[in-house]
Short mmCIF file of C-alpha atoms in Angstrom, two decimals:
data_model
loop_
_atom_site.label_atom_id
_atom_site.label_comp_id
_atom_site.label_asym_id
_atom_site.label_seq_id
_atom_site.Cartn_x
_atom_site.Cartn_y
_atom_site.Cartn_z
CA MET A 973 32.22 52.53 -0.48
CA GLU A 974 28.93 53.07 1.30
CA HIS A 975 25.98 51.02 0.08
CA THR A 976 22.55 52.64 0.12
CA GLU A 977 19.70 50.16 0.26
CA SER A 978 16.82 51.11 -2.01
CA ALA A 979 13.17 50.53 -1.16
CA SER A 980 13.02 47.76 -3.75
CA ASP A 981 16.07 46.05 -2.21
CA GLY A 982 14.42 46.18 1.18
CA LEU A 983 11.19 44.78 -0.20
CA LEU A 984 13.04 41.96 -1.96
CA SER A 985 14.98 41.18 1.20
CA GLY A 986 11.79 41.15 3.22
CA CYS A 987 10.10 38.79 0.75
CA CYS A 988 13.07 36.43 0.86
CA HIS A 989 12.97 36.35 4.66
CA LEU A 990 9.21 35.81 4.49
CA SER A 991 9.64 32.84 2.10
CA TYR A 992 11.71 31.14 4.79
CA LEU A 993 9.47 32.15 7.68
CA ILE A 994 6.29 30.70 6.15
CA PRO A 995 7.63 27.13 5.88
CA LEU A 996 9.13 27.44 9.36
CA ALA A 997 5.78 28.56 10.76
CA VAL A 998 3.99 25.66 9.09
CA LEU A 999 6.57 23.22 10.44
CA LEU A 1000 5.96 24.54 13.94
CA ILE A 1001 2.21 24.13 13.45
CA VAL A 1002 2.73 20.56 12.21
CA GLY A 1003 4.83 19.77 15.26
CA TYR A 1004 2.20 21.23 17.56
CA VAL A 1005 -0.60 19.29 15.86
CA LEU A 1006 1.34 16.05 16.08
CA LYS A 1007 2.01 16.63 19.74
CA THR A 1008 -1.55 17.56 20.69
CA VAL A 1009 -3.47 15.21 18.40
CA MET A 1010 -1.32 12.10 18.24
CA PHE A 1011 0.13 12.14 21.73
CA ARG A 1012 -2.64 13.71 23.79
CA GLN A 1013 -3.55 10.34 25.26
CA LYS A 1014 -1.08 7.98 26.81
CA GLY A 1015 -1.36 4.49 25.43
CA ASP A 1016 0.56 1.30 25.01
CA ASN A 1017 3.36 1.42 22.46
CA PRO A 1018 2.99 -1.67 20.23
CA PHE A 1019 6.76 -1.72 19.79
CA HIS A 1020 7.83 -1.09 23.37
CA ARG A 1021 9.80 -4.35 23.38
CA ASP A 1022 11.36 -6.72 20.87
CA VAL A 1023 9.11 -9.79 20.67
CA ARG A 1024 11.21 -11.85 18.25
CA LYS A 1025 11.81 -15.43 19.36
CA PRO A 1026 14.02 -18.22 18.01
CA ARG A 1027 12.38 -19.41 14.80
CA ALA A 1028 10.49 -22.68 15.07
CA PRO A 1029 10.24 -25.20 12.20
CA VAL A 1030 7.50 -24.60 9.63
CA VAL A 1031 4.24 -26.19 10.77
CA LEU A 1032 3.11 -28.71 8.16
CA ASP A 1033 0.27 -30.34 10.10
CA ARG A 1034 -2.84 -29.33 8.13
CA ASP A 1035 -5.16 -29.69 11.14
CA VAL A 1036 -3.02 -27.30 13.20
CA ARG A 1037 -2.94 -24.75 10.38
CA LYS A 1038 -6.68 -25.13 9.80
CA LYS A 1039 -7.46 -24.16 13.41
CA VAL A 1040 -5.68 -20.85 12.85
CA LEU A 1041 -6.52 -20.01 9.24
CA LYS A 1042 -10.01 -21.56 8.98
CA ASN A 1043 -11.71 -20.64 12.25
CA HIS A 1044 -15.28 -20.39 10.93
CA PHE A 1045 -17.68 -17.82 12.31
CA HIS A 1046 -20.14 -18.65 15.06
CA GLN A 1047 -21.66 -16.11 17.40
CA SER A 1048 -20.37 -18.05 20.40
CA LYS A 1049 -16.79 -17.43 19.22
CA VAL A 1050 -17.18 -13.64 19.22
CA PRO A 1051 -15.29 -12.08 22.17
CA GLU A 1052 -17.24 -9.85 24.56
CA ARG A 1053 -16.76 -6.07 24.47
CA VAL A 1054 -14.32 -5.86 21.57
CA ASP A 1055 -12.46 -2.59 21.05
CA ALA A 1056 -12.71 -2.77 17.26
CA ILE A 1057 -14.04 -4.80 14.36
CA VAL A 1058 -11.95 -5.17 11.21
CA ILE A 1059 -13.72 -6.15 7.99
CA GLY A 1060 -11.46 -8.32 5.85
CA SER A 1061 -8.39 -10.39 6.74
CA GLY A 1062 -6.09 -9.21 3.97
CA ILE A 1063 -2.61 -8.09 4.99
CA GLY A 1064 -3.91 -4.56 5.70
CA GLY A 1065 -6.66 -5.81 8.00
CA LEU A 1066 -4.42 -8.32 9.79
CA THR A 1067 -1.63 -5.75 10.24
CA THR A 1068 -4.03 -3.17 11.68
CA ALA A 1069 -5.58 -5.72 14.04
CA ALA A 1070 -2.18 -7.00 15.15
CA LEU A 1071 -0.87 -3.49 15.85
CA MET A 1072 -3.96 -2.76 17.95
CA ALA A 1073 -3.56 -6.10 19.73
CA LYS A 1074 0.04 -5.23 20.59
CA ALA A 1075 -1.38 -2.06 22.15
CA ASN A 1076 -3.65 -4.26 24.33
CA LYS A 1077 -6.80 -3.82 22.23
CA LYS A 1078 -9.26 -6.66 21.68
CA VAL A 1079 -9.99 -6.86 17.96
CA LEU A 1080 -12.43 -9.02 15.98
CA VAL A 1081 -11.47 -9.66 12.34
CA LEU A 1082 -14.28 -10.87 10.05
CA GLU A 1083 -13.44 -12.59 6.75
CA GLN A 1084 -16.06 -13.75 4.25
CA HIS A 1085 -13.73 -16.31 2.61
CA THR A 1086 -13.24 -19.79 4.02
CA LYS A 1087 -9.59 -19.01 4.77
CA ALA A 1088 -7.94 -15.97 6.35
CA GLY A 1089 -5.13 -14.05 4.72
CA GLY A 1090 -6.51 -12.35 1.62
CA CYS A 1091 -3.72 -12.33 -0.97
CA CYS A 1092 -1.55 -14.10 1.62
CA HIS A 1093 -3.64 -17.26 1.58
CA THR A 1094 -2.93 -20.39 -0.45
CA PHE A 1095 -4.90 -23.33 -1.79
CA SER A 1096 -4.00 -26.92 -2.63
CA GLU A 1097 -4.85 -28.84 -5.78
CA LYS A 1098 -3.71 -32.40 -6.61
CA GLY A 1099 -0.99 -32.30 -3.97
CA PHE A 1100 0.41 -28.90 -5.00
CA GLU A 1101 0.07 -25.64 -3.09
CA PHE A 1102 -0.62 -22.42 -4.99
CA ASP A 1103 -0.36 -18.78 -3.94
CA VAL A 1104 -3.15 -16.39 -4.89
CA GLY A 1105 -1.28 -13.12 -4.49
CA ILE A 1106 2.36 -13.04 -3.47
CA HIS A 1107 5.19 -14.27 -5.61
CA TYR A 1108 7.89 -12.10 -4.03
CA ILE A 1109 8.29 -9.06 -1.77
CA GLY A 1110 11.02 -6.43 -1.69
CA GLN A 1111 12.84 -4.52 1.06
CA LEU A 1112 13.14 -7.52 3.38
CA GLN A 1113 16.86 -7.32 4.00
CA GLU A 1114 17.82 -7.38 7.68
CA ASN A 1115 17.21 -4.10 9.56
CA THR A 1116 14.91 -2.55 6.95
CA MET A 1117 11.67 -0.94 8.15
CA VAL A 1118 9.53 -3.54 6.34
CA ARG A 1119 11.50 -6.42 7.89
CA LEU A 1120 11.32 -4.83 11.34
CA LEU A 1121 7.55 -4.48 11.10
CA ILE A 1122 6.84 -8.00 9.84
CA ASP A 1123 9.20 -9.53 12.41
CA GLN A 1124 7.43 -7.74 15.26
CA LEU A 1125 3.98 -8.75 13.96
CA THR A 1126 4.99 -12.42 13.60
CA GLU A 1127 7.46 -12.65 16.51
CA GLY A 1128 10.17 -13.34 13.94
CA GLN A 1129 8.64 -16.68 12.93
CA VAL A 1130 8.55 -16.10 9.15
CA ALA A 1131 11.81 -16.90 7.33
CA TRP A 1132 12.55 -15.01 4.10
CA GLU A 1133 14.47 -16.61 1.25
CA PRO A 1134 16.14 -14.18 -1.18
CA LEU A 1135 15.50 -14.75 -4.86
CA ASP A 1136 18.30 -15.12 -7.36
CA ASP A 1137 20.07 -11.91 -8.30
CA ASN A 1138 18.21 -11.87 -11.64
CA PHE A 1139 14.83 -11.38 -9.96
CA ASP A 1140 12.89 -10.34 -13.09
CA THR A 1141 13.26 -10.72 -16.85
CA VAL A 1142 11.19 -8.71 -19.31
CA VAL A 1143 10.50 -10.61 -22.53
CA LEU A 1144 9.49 -8.57 -25.58
CA THR A 1145 7.93 -10.59 -28.39
CA LYS A 1146 7.70 -9.65 -32.07
CA LYS A 1147 3.99 -10.07 -32.64
CA GLU A 1148 3.83 -9.39 -36.38
CA SER A 1149 7.12 -10.78 -37.70
CA GLY A 1150 7.34 -13.75 -35.36
CA GLY A 1151 11.07 -13.08 -34.92
CA PRO A 1152 13.13 -13.92 -31.83
CA ALA A 1153 12.07 -12.40 -28.54
CA LYS A 1154 14.19 -9.76 -26.87
CA ARG A 1155 15.03 -10.49 -23.24
CA VAL A 1156 15.93 -7.76 -20.76
CA PRO A 1157 17.16 -9.23 -17.45
CA LEU A 1158 16.85 -7.12 -14.32
CA HIS A 1159 19.32 -7.76 -11.51
CA ALA A 1160 19.21 -6.48 -7.93
CA GLY A 1161 20.85 -3.12 -7.27
CA ARG A 1162 20.17 0.35 -8.72
CA GLU A 1163 23.46 0.59 -10.62
CA THR A 1164 23.05 -2.96 -11.92
CA ILE A 1165 19.52 -2.27 -13.17
CA LEU A 1166 20.81 0.91 -14.80
CA GLN A 1167 23.50 -1.07 -16.62
CA ASN A 1168 20.99 -3.80 -17.61
CA LEU A 1169 18.83 -1.16 -19.29
CA ILE A 1170 21.75 0.61 -20.98
CA ASP A 1171 23.04 -2.72 -22.33
CA ALA A 1172 19.59 -3.43 -23.83
CA PHE A 1173 19.08 0.12 -25.15
CA PRO A 1174 22.54 1.70 -25.65
CA ASP A 1175 21.17 4.67 -27.61
CA GLU A 1176 18.76 5.60 -24.80
CA GLU A 1177 21.20 6.07 -21.91
CA LYS A 1178 20.22 9.70 -21.30
CA GLY A 1179 16.52 8.89 -21.07
CA ILE A 1180 17.15 5.85 -18.88
CA ARG A 1181 19.20 7.85 -16.40
CA LYS A 1182 16.57 10.60 -16.31
CA PHE A 1183 13.79 8.09 -15.68
CA LEU A 1184 15.62 6.34 -12.82
CA ASN A 1185 16.48 9.71 -11.25
CA LEU A 1186 12.80 10.68 -11.39
CA VAL A 1187 11.89 7.33 -9.80
CA LYS A 1188 14.35 8.00 -6.98
CA ASP A 1189 13.08 11.54 -6.41
CA ALA A 1190 9.39 10.60 -6.58
CA SER A 1191 9.73 7.65 -4.21
CA SER A 1192 11.53 9.87 -1.69
CA THR A 1193 8.23 11.78 -1.20
CA SER A 1194 6.52 8.71 0.30
CA LEU A 1195 7.28 10.02 3.81
CA ALA A 1196 5.15 13.09 3.09
CA PHE A 1197 2.37 10.81 1.85
CA ALA A 1198 2.42 8.93 5.17
CA LEU A 1199 2.55 12.15 7.18
CA LEU A 1200 -0.48 13.61 5.42
CA LYS A 1201 -2.49 10.53 6.40
CA LEU A 1202 -1.64 11.16 10.06
CA LEU A 1203 -2.50 14.86 10.17
CA PRO A 1204 -6.06 16.18 10.68
CA TYR A 1205 -8.09 16.49 7.47
CA ARG A 1206 -8.77 20.24 7.81
CA PHE A 1207 -5.10 21.00 8.34
CA CYS A 1208 -4.10 18.92 5.29
CA ARG A 1209 -6.76 20.64 3.24
CA PHE A 1210 -5.34 24.03 4.25
CA LEU A 1211 -1.81 22.99 3.25
CA VAL A 1212 -3.01 21.79 -0.15
CA SER A 1213 -5.48 24.58 -0.98
CA SER A 1214 -3.01 27.30 0.05
CA GLY A 1215 -0.21 25.76 -1.98
CA LEU A 1216 2.06 25.63 1.08
CA ILE A 1217 2.36 21.87 0.70
CA HIS A 1218 4.53 22.40 -2.39
CA ARG A 1219 7.17 24.12 -0.25
CA PHE A 1220 7.75 20.87 1.64
CA THR A 1221 7.24 18.07 -0.85
CA ARG A 1222 6.95 17.29 -4.55
CA LEU A 1223 4.47 14.51 -3.81
CA PHE A 1224 1.51 16.08 -5.61
CA ARG A 1225 3.56 17.02 -8.63
CA TYR A 1226 4.52 13.39 -9.10
CA SER A 1227 1.24 11.78 -8.07
CA GLU A 1228 -0.78 13.92 -10.46
CA ARG A 1229 1.41 12.95 -13.41
CA SER A 1230 0.63 9.70 -15.20
CA LEU A 1231 3.30 7.11 -15.85
CA GLN A 1232 2.62 7.52 -19.57
CA GLU A 1233 3.42 11.26 -19.40
CA VAL A 1234 6.79 10.56 -17.80
CA LEU A 1235 7.62 7.80 -20.29
CA ASP A 1236 6.81 10.11 -23.20
CA GLU A 1237 9.03 12.77 -21.65
CA VAL A 1238 12.16 10.60 -21.31
CA THR A 1239 12.09 8.54 -24.53
CA THR A 1240 10.41 7.93 -27.88
CA ASP A 1241 11.44 4.25 -27.95
CA ASP A 1242 8.29 2.16 -27.45
CA ASP A 1243 10.26 -0.94 -26.48
CA LEU A 1244 12.05 0.96 -23.72
CA LYS A 1245 8.75 2.39 -22.53
CA THR A 1246 7.41 -1.15 -22.29
CA VAL A 1247 10.39 -2.28 -20.21
CA LEU A 1248 10.26 0.74 -17.88
CA ALA A 1249 6.54 0.14 -17.31
CA TYR A 1250 6.69 -3.67 -17.26
CA CYS A 1251 5.24 -4.09 -13.76
CA PHE A 1252 2.19 -1.84 -14.22
CA GLY A 1253 -0.02 -4.93 -13.98
CA ASP A 1254 0.89 -5.20 -10.30
CA TYR A 1255 -1.32 -2.23 -9.42
CA GLY A 1256 -4.01 -2.89 -12.00
CA VAL A 1257 -4.27 0.22 -14.20
CA PRO A 1258 -2.52 1.06 -17.51
CA PRO A 1259 0.31 3.63 -17.66
CA SER A 1260 -2.00 6.26 -19.13
CA GLU A 1261 -4.08 6.19 -15.93
CA ALA A 1262 -1.48 5.21 -13.34
CA SER A 1263 0.07 7.71 -10.98
CA PHE A 1264 3.81 7.97 -11.58
CA PHE A 1265 4.27 8.13 -7.80
CA VAL A 1266 2.76 4.65 -7.38
CA HIS A 1267 4.95 3.23 -10.12
CA ALA A 1268 8.05 4.85 -8.62
CA ILE A 1269 7.57 3.40 -5.14
CA LEU A 1270 6.93 -0.03 -6.66
CA LEU A 1271 10.18 0.07 -8.65
CA ARG A 1272 12.10 1.27 -5.60
CA HIS A 1273 10.49 -1.49 -3.53
CA PHE A 1274 12.16 -4.13 -5.70
CA GLU A 1275 15.36 -2.24 -6.39
CA LYS A 1276 17.43 -4.54 -4.18
CA GLY A 1277 15.71 -7.74 -5.25
CA GLY A 1278 12.92 -9.92 -3.95
CA PHE A 1279 12.24 -12.36 -1.11
CA TYR A 1280 9.82 -15.23 -0.64
CA PRO A 1281 8.40 -16.55 2.67
CA VAL A 1282 9.68 -20.05 3.43
CA GLY A 1283 6.67 -22.36 3.66
CA GLY A 1284 4.49 -20.23 1.38
CA ALA A 1285 2.54 -16.99 1.62
CA SER A 1286 0.07 -18.38 4.19
CA GLU A 1287 2.94 -18.36 6.72
CA ILE A 1288 2.44 -14.61 7.07
CA ALA A 1289 -1.21 -14.85 8.14
CA PHE A 1290 -0.53 -18.03 10.14
CA HIS A 1291 1.91 -16.17 12.38
CA ILE A 1292 0.10 -12.79 12.58
CA ILE A 1293 -3.21 -14.26 13.81
CA PRO A 1294 -1.77 -15.55 17.13
CA THR A 1295 -0.67 -11.97 17.90
CA ILE A 1296 -4.30 -10.83 17.55
CA GLU A 1297 -5.63 -13.73 19.63
CA ALA A 1298 -3.07 -13.21 22.40
CA ALA A 1299 -4.87 -9.95 23.29
CA GLY A 1300 -8.28 -11.67 23.40
CA GLY A 1301 -9.25 -11.02 19.78
CA ARG A 1302 -10.38 -13.44 17.08
CA VAL A 1303 -10.02 -13.90 13.33
CA LEU A 1304 -13.17 -15.61 12.06
CA THR A 1305 -13.80 -16.79 8.51
CA ARG A 1306 -17.06 -17.42 6.61
CA ALA A 1307 -18.26 -14.17 8.17
CA GLN A 1308 -19.78 -12.04 5.41
CA VAL A 1309 -20.39 -8.48 6.58
CA THR A 1310 -23.50 -7.23 4.80
CA ALA A 1311 -23.79 -3.80 6.41
CA ILE A 1312 -21.93 -1.27 8.54
CA LEU A 1313 -24.35 -0.11 11.24
CA ASP A 1314 -24.78 3.47 12.41
CA ASP A 1315 -26.76 5.16 15.15
CA GLY A 1316 -28.88 7.27 12.78
CA HIS A 1317 -26.68 10.33 13.34
CA GLY A 1318 -23.70 9.30 11.22
CA ARG A 1319 -21.72 7.48 13.91
CA VAL A 1320 -20.73 3.87 13.16
CA VAL A 1321 -21.64 1.45 15.95
CA GLY A 1322 -21.02 -2.02 14.52
CA VAL A 1323 -21.65 -4.43 11.64
CA ARG A 1324 -24.22 -6.93 10.44
CA VAL A 1325 -23.01 -10.44 9.54
CA ALA A 1326 -24.88 -12.98 7.41
CA LYS A 1327 -25.15 -16.37 9.12
CA GLY A 1328 -27.19 -18.64 6.90
CA SER A 1329 -30.61 -17.06 6.52
CA GLU A 1330 -30.10 -14.97 9.68
CA GLN A 1331 -28.40 -11.61 10.21
CA VAL A 1332 -26.23 -11.21 13.31
CA GLU A 1333 -25.49 -7.71 14.62
CA LEU A 1334 -22.16 -7.13 16.34
CA ARG A 1335 -21.31 -3.91 18.18
CA ALA A 1336 -18.00 -2.13 18.56
CA PRO A 1337 -16.90 1.49 19.13
CA VAL A 1338 -14.57 1.30 16.10
CA VAL A 1339 -15.09 -0.36 12.71
CA ILE A 1340 -12.19 -0.56 10.25
CA SER A 1341 -12.76 -1.73 6.68
CA ASP A 1342 -10.11 -3.58 4.70
CA ALA A 1343 -12.71 -4.69 2.16
CA GLY A 1344 -11.84 -2.16 -0.56
CA VAL A 1345 -13.32 1.18 -1.48
CA ILE A 1346 -16.34 0.02 -3.48
CA ASN A 1347 -17.36 -2.73 -1.03
CA THR A 1348 -17.06 -0.37 1.92
CA VAL A 1349 -19.31 2.27 0.36
CA ARG A 1350 -21.88 -0.38 -0.48
CA MET A 1351 -21.95 -1.54 3.13
CA LEU A 1352 -22.68 1.98 4.41
CA SER A 1353 -26.25 3.14 4.64
CA LYS A 1354 -27.15 5.57 1.85
CA ASP A 1355 -28.19 8.20 4.38
CA VAL A 1356 -24.75 8.22 6.01
CA ALA A 1357 -22.84 8.47 2.72
CA LEU A 1358 -25.14 11.08 1.18
CA ARG A 1359 -25.28 13.18 4.35
CA ARG A 1360 -21.51 13.54 4.23
CA THR A 1361 -21.61 14.33 0.51
CA GLU A 1362 -24.39 16.93 0.65
CA GLY A 1363 -22.98 18.57 3.74
CA HIS A 1364 -19.74 19.47 2.01
CA GLN A 1365 -20.02 22.31 -0.50
CA GLY A 1366 -17.19 23.75 -2.59
CA GLY A 1367 -13.46 23.21 -2.55
CA ALA A 1368 -11.74 19.84 -2.43
CA ARG A 1369 -14.26 17.10 -1.80
CA PRO A 1370 -13.94 14.64 1.09
CA ALA A 1371 -13.13 10.99 0.50
CA SER A 1372 -16.78 9.92 0.95
CA THR A 1373 -17.84 12.06 -2.02
CA GLN A 1374 -15.04 10.68 -4.18
CA LEU A 1375 -15.92 7.13 -3.17
CA LEU A 1376 -19.53 7.64 -4.22
CA ASP A 1377 -18.34 9.04 -7.54
CA LEU A 1378 -16.14 6.01 -7.99
CA GLN A 1379 -19.04 3.70 -7.24
CA ARG A 1380 -21.23 5.49 -9.78
CA GLN A 1381 -18.40 5.44 -12.34
CA GLU A 1382 -18.70 9.24 -12.61
CA ALA A 1383 -15.08 9.85 -11.73
CA ARG A 1384 -11.84 7.96 -11.30
CA PRO A 1385 -9.65 10.22 -9.15
CA ARG A 1386 -6.02 9.19 -9.54
CA LEU A 1387 -4.98 10.13 -6.02
CA LEU A 1388 -7.71 7.94 -4.56
CA ARG A 1389 -6.09 4.90 -6.11
CA LEU A 1390 -3.01 5.45 -3.97
CA HIS A 1391 -5.01 4.11 -1.02
CA GLU A 1392 -5.93 1.01 -2.98
CA HIS A 1393 -2.43 0.11 -4.12
CA PRO A 1394 -2.16 -3.70 -3.88
CA GLY A 1395 0.95 -5.67 -3.09
CA PRO A 1396 3.33 -7.23 -5.62
CA GLY A 1397 2.22 -9.53 -8.46
CA ALA A 1398 0.20 -12.71 -8.55
CA GLY A 1399 0.78 -16.43 -8.66
CA GLY A 1400 4.07 -18.05 -7.86
CA GLU A 1401 6.10 -20.97 -6.64
CA ARG A 1402 7.78 -21.28 -3.27
CA ARG A 1403 10.96 -19.82 -4.74
CA ARG A 1404 11.34 -18.11 -8.09
CA ALA A 1405 14.52 -17.32 -9.94
CA HIS A 1406 12.75 -14.66 -11.97
CA ALA A 1407 9.40 -13.70 -13.41
CA LEU A 1408 8.73 -13.47 -17.13
CA ARG A 1409 6.61 -10.56 -18.34
CA LEU A 1410 5.38 -11.18 -21.91
CA LEU A 1411 4.84 -7.89 -23.71
CA PRO A 1412 4.71 -7.15 -27.46
CA LEU A 1413 7.87 -5.82 -29.07
CA GLY A 1414 7.46 -2.45 -30.78
CA GLN A 1415 4.28 -1.52 -28.94
CA GLY A 1416 4.13 1.00 -26.12
CA PRO A 1417 2.68 0.16 -22.70
CA HIS A 1418 -0.40 2.30 -23.41
CA LEU A 1419 -1.58 -0.55 -25.68
#
């Protein structure tokens, strides 16, 4: 039987072919941009060789550690002709500086605190050492990407001790009745966590499974998040404004939804909502304001359990700093950056550091801030920030405009907070069996 194709059939067929050609064309453009923008200049690959060495014993000599972690600022210690200045010695600043150092760049890191490391530093009181930021980190099994990166930055000198299988326990208290607390243990492994939750809330199995599936799907879009940070701004803006980005990733659909919205979608049980959102304090905003994407990648980060650095959190900074110094750089503390300098035409040329009653100006072709959004905006001259804001009319606003809004408390863009996502929780001992999260029984996480 002969088939006669109607005009509508042909049109439909053409549209279907077009729907496949558009994503293909965009993929080709992305590949071309990556090739021309990212690889147009030949440079040193920071991972061209494996630098891991046999692990040495933990250094306990306080004087030796002080020379590395408490190298106080003096102008005579500043290297000549640095390639970049990094403001802040938190893990982001140290990692950036170390990667540049491994690519043969001379980097100066300036830290206003007396000790380098940010949330990786420790302090001692009455013979005990305390962490200020890390109590455990996930995804540090052998051959994971996180483990590979930290081993290459520290030459494999940081040992990681796995926590007990029951790495977290959520404790729900009955605030009004004063009855016994309900404990929900969380063990390493996706299927184990699933069973832990079903055992605690047997009538909510459907909602639990749906939530964990959404967590898995949302966290899988993190690659797209990283890719968008590598591509040119104008190209990313085109992908987003045209809607083409949604053909490749569900990132924006998840990041624009709050954790509270997802919780309300999967269950009406307030206790279960509290358990599913128990770690929202790690990133500092309540479920009603938190991006579900951020929460999802945090839960996936700890899905296989946690690890703690042997010798304490300061071991991380203690072994990254030598990598920076090996390329001629320095990490100097008690160096408060009071201003980011520009040439009067919007191009950054260096920083100003407070040294007693004096101000020392340091020059560099590149300045990288790991000091946080608000602090960075405050260090910029008003002319530079406002020039960027006023020069951009209509459409999606650039980051500088959003940062100014955040500083003025006029807006709190949820996507912006993705860049400020901090590491895992606070406080901690050298090795924890589990962490207790005290939350009220019968009250949702929005409270």
